[in-house]
C-alpha cells in the first residue's frame, strides 16, 4: 500500500520491450535506501516489484495488463517518473489509501495559474469520473491530490509550489497521458451497493439509518 506522497523523481535509463510487456531500468536514490529485491515501488502510481538492483539502478518487470491500463508503455529512455516506496507500518499517512493498481488513464488538457497555485484540467472516461467527487481524493501519476472541480467530462486539481517542484506533473505537456487511480473506498462502496441490489432487487438504492444498521455501520 502507498499514500501518494512522492518521495523523489527517477529517470528511465533503459526499456526492454517484448510483444506486449517489458522491463524498466530506473535510476533513483532515496527509494532504494532500505529496499531489497521483491519490494514494491510505485512508478507513476503503478505498483511494481523490484527484480534487480545495482548501485543507483533498479529493474522491474511490466506485464501486458499494466501496459494496457497505464502510461508506462509511453515512456522512453530519459523520461522522469514519480517514485514512492510502499508505506512502512509505522509511517505517517500523509496522503490517502493508494493501492498502486491503476484504474485507467486521463489526458491533461489545460494548465491555468492562480497566484501561487497551478490548476490542472484532466479529461477521462466516464467510468472513471463516476468515482471522482469534489473535495475527494484522486491519484494522478502516483500523486495524492484533492479534486477541486468535476463535471461529466473532466476534473481539476490545484497544485501547490512544493508539489510542482517535487513531482513530474506540471512538466508534462498538454495532451500527455497520466495514470489515474480512483479512491478505493468509493469503489468498494459502489460494489457493495450493487450486490445489495442483486440480493434484494426490490430494496432499491436507498441508504438510510436502517440500511446502515443492517450492514454493521451503526
Coordinates of C-alpha atoms in Angstrom, one line a residue:
X1 CA 0.0 0.0 0.0
X2 CA 1.1 3.6 -0.7
X3 CA -0.1 7.0 0.3
X4 CA 0.5 9.1 -2.8
X5 CA 3.3 11.2 -1.3
X6 CA 6.0 11.1 -3.9
X7 CA 9.5 10.6 -2.4
X8 CA 11.5 11.5 -5.4
X9 CA 11.5 11.5 -9.2
X10 CA 13.6 9.0 -11.0
X11 CA 14.9 8.6 -14.6
X12 CA 14.2 5.8 -17.0
X13 CA 17.6 4.5 -18.2
X14 CA 16.6 1.5 -20.2
X15 CA 13.4 -0.1 -21.6
X16 CA 13.3 -3.7 -22.8
X17 CA 10.2 -4.3 -24.8
X18 CA 8.5 -7.6 -25.5
X19 CA 5.4 -8.2 -27.7
X20 CA 3.1 -6.7 -25.1
X21 CA 5.1 -6.4 -21.9
X22 CA 8.5 -5.1 -20.9
X23 CA 11.2 -4.4 -18.3
X24 CA 12.2 -1.0 -17.0
X25 CA 15.5 0.1 -15.6
X26 CA 15.2 3.2 -13.4
X27 CA 17.8 5.4 -11.8
X28 CA 16.8 6.5 -8.3
X29 CA 18.3 7.3 -4.9
X30 CA 16.0 7.7 -1.9
X31 CA 13.6 4.9 -2.8
X32 CA 16.4 2.4 -2.9
X33 CA 17.5 3.1 0.6
X34 CA 16.5 0.1 2.7
X35 CA 14.9 -1.6 -0.4
X36 CA 15.5 -5.2 -1.5
X37 CA 14.6 -7.4 -4.4
X38 CA 11.0 -8.3 -4.1
X39 CA 9.9 -5.0 -2.5
X40 CA 7.3 -2.8 -4.1
X41 CA 7.9 0.7 -5.5
X42 CA 5.2 2.8 -7.1
X43 CA 6.3 4.1 -10.5
X44 CA 4.0 6.9 -11.8
X45 CA 1.5 5.3 -9.4
X46 CA 1.9 1.8 -10.7
X47 CA 2.9 -0.8 -8.1
X48 CA 6.0 -2.6 -9.5
X49 CA 8.2 -5.2 -7.9
X50 CA 12.0 -4.7 -7.7
X51 CA 13.5 -7.6 -9.7
X52 CA 17.1 -6.4 -9.7
X53 CA 19.3 -3.7 -8.1
X54 CA 22.7 -2.3 -8.9
X55 CA 24.1 0.9 -7.4
X56 CA 21.5 3.6 -8.1
X57 CA 19.6 1.4 -10.6
X58 CA 16.7 -0.9 -10.1
X59 CA 14.7 -3.1 -12.6
X60 CA 11.1 -4.0 -12.7
X61 CA 9.0 -6.2 -15.0
X62 CA 5.8 -4.7 -16.5
X63 CA 3.2 -7.2 -17.7
X64 CA 0.8 -6.7 -20.6
X65 CA -2.2 -5.7 -18.3
X66 CA -0.2 -2.9 -16.8
X67 CA 0.8 -1.6 -20.2
X68 CA -2.9 -1.6 -21.3
X69 CA -4.0 0.2 -18.1
X70 CA -1.3 2.8 -17.6
X71 CA 1.0 5.2 -19.3
X72 CA 4.2 3.1 -18.7
X73 CA 4.1 2.0 -22.3
X74 CA 4.5 5.6 -23.5
X75 CA 7.8 6.1 -21.6
X76 CA 11.2 6.3 -23.2
X77 CA 14.8 6.5 -22.1
X78 CA 15.2 9.7 -20.2
X79 CA 11.6 10.0 -19.0
X80 CA 11.1 11.2 -15.5
X81 CA 8.8 9.2 -13.2
X82 CA 7.4 9.7 -9.7
X83 CA 8.6 7.2 -7.2
X84 CA 7.3 6.1 -3.8
X85 CA 8.2 3.1 -1.6
X86 CA 5.4 1.0 0.0
X87 CA 4.3 2.5 3.2
X88 CA 6.0 1.3 6.4
X89 CA 3.7 0.0 9.2
X90 CA 5.0 2.9 11.4
X91 CA 5.0 5.5 8.7
X92 CA 2.9 8.7 8.5
X93 CA -0.3 8.6 6.5
X94 CA 0.3 11.8 4.6
X95 CA -1.9 11.3 1.6
X96 CA -4.7 8.7 1.2
X97 CA -5.0 5.0 0.7
X98 CA -3.3 4.2 -2.7
X99 CA -3.1 0.6 -3.9
X100 CA -0.9 1.2 -6.9
X101 CA -3.5 -0.5 -9.1
X102 CA -4.3 1.9 -11.9
X103 CA -7.9 2.2 -13.0
X104 CA -7.2 3.9 -16.3
X105 CA -5.7 7.0 -17.8
X106 CA -6.6 10.6 -18.4
X107 CA -5.3 13.4 -20.6
X108 CA -4.0 16.8 -19.5
X109 CA -6.0 19.4 -21.4
X110 CA -5.1 22.7 -19.7
X111 CA -2.9 24.4 -17.2
X112 CA -4.0 27.7 -15.5
X113 CA -2.0 29.7 -13.0
X114 CA -3.8 31.3 -10.0
X115 CA -1.3 33.2 -7.9
X116 CA 1.0 30.5 -6.3
X117 CA -1.1 27.6 -7.5
X118 CA -1.5 25.9 -10.8
X119 CA -4.8 24.4 -11.9
X120 CA -4.6 21.2 -14.0
X121 CA -7.5 20.0 -16.0
X122 CA -7.7 16.3 -16.9
X123 CA -10.3 14.6 -19.2
X124 CA -11.0 10.9 -18.7
X125 CA -13.6 8.2 -19.4
X126 CA -17.0 8.5 -17.6
X127 CA -16.4 5.1 -15.9
X128 CA -13.5 6.9 -14.0
X129 CA -15.4 10.1 -13.5
X130 CA -18.1 8.1 -11.7
X131 CA -15.8 7.8 -8.7
X132 CA -14.4 11.3 -8.7
X133 CA -16.1 13.7 -6.3
X134 CA -15.3 17.3 -5.4
X135 CA -13.0 17.5 -2.4
X136 CA -12.4 13.8 -2.7
X137 CA -9.0 12.2 -3.3
X138 CA -7.5 11.1 -6.7
X139 CA -4.1 9.7 -7.5
X140 CA -2.5 11.2 -10.6
X141 CA 0.8 9.5 -11.7
X142 CA 1.2 8.4 -8.1
X143 CA 0.5 11.8 -6.6
X144 CA -2.3 12.1 -4.0
X145 CA -4.3 15.2 -4.8
X146 CA -7.6 16.8 -3.9
X147 CA -10.3 17.2 -6.5
X148 CA -11.2 20.8 -6.8
X149 CA -13.8 20.6 -9.6
X150 CA -15.5 17.8 -11.5
X151 CA -18.2 17.6 -14.2
X152 CA -19.3 14.9 -16.7
X153 CA -16.3 15.5 -18.9
X154 CA -13.3 16.4 -16.8
X155 CA -11.9 17.1 -13.4
X156 CA -9.5 19.7 -12.0
X157 CA -6.8 19.7 -9.3
X158 CA -4.9 22.7 -7.9
X159 CA -1.1 22.2 -7.4
X160 CA 0.9 24.0 -4.7
X161 CA 4.5 25.0 -5.5
X162 CA 6.0 22.1 -3.4
X163 CA 4.1 19.5 -5.4
X164 CA 5.1 21.3 -8.7
X165 CA 8.8 21.1 -7.7
X166 CA 8.9 17.6 -6.3
X167 CA 6.8 15.7 -8.9
X168 CA 6.6 15.5 -12.7
X169 CA 3.0 16.6 -13.2
X170 CA 3.4 20.2 -14.4
X171 CA 6.4 19.2 -16.5
X172 CA 4.1 17.2 -18.8
X173 CA 2.8 18.9 -21.9
X174 CA -0.9 19.3 -22.6
X175 CA -2.1 16.2 -24.3
X176 CA 0.1 14.0 -22.1
X177 CA -1.4 10.8 -20.7
X178 CA -1.5 10.4 -16.9
X179 CA -2.3 7.4 -14.7
X180 CA -5.4 7.6 -12.6
X181 CA -6.4 5.6 -9.5
X182 CA -9.8 6.3 -8.0
X183 CA -10.4 6.4 -4.3
X184 CA -10.5 2.7 -3.3
X185 CA -13.2 3.3 -0.6
X186 CA -15.6 4.7 -3.2
X187 CA -15.1 1.7 -5.5
X188 CA -15.9 -0.8 -2.6
X189 CA -19.0 1.1 -1.5
X190 CA -20.3 1.1 -5.1
X191 CA -19.6 -2.6 -5.4
X192 CA -21.4 -3.4 -2.1
X193 CA -24.4 -1.4 -3.1
X194 CA -24.7 -3.3 -6.4
X195 CA -24.5 -6.6 -4.5
X196 CA -27.2 -5.4 -2.2
X197 CA -29.5 -4.6 -5.2
X198 CA -29.0 -8.0 -6.7
X199 CA -29.8 -9.8 -3.4
X200 CA -32.8 -7.6 -2.7
X201 CA -34.0 -6.3 -6.1
X202 CA -37.0 -4.5 -4.5
X203 CA -35.0 -2.7 -1.9
X204 CA -33.7 -0.1 -4.4
X205 CA -30.6 2.0 -3.6
X206 CA -31.9 4.0 -0.7
X207 CA -29.3 4.4 2.1
X208 CA -31.0 5.2 5.4
X209 CA -30.4 4.6 9.1
X210 CA -32.0 1.1 8.8
X211 CA -29.7 0.2 5.9
X212 CA -26.6 1.4 7.8
X213 CA -27.6 -0.6 10.9
X214 CA -28.3 -3.8 9.0
X215 CA -24.9 -3.6 7.4
X216 CA -23.0 -3.0 10.5
X217 CA -22.2 0.7 10.2
X218 CA -24.1 1.6 13.3

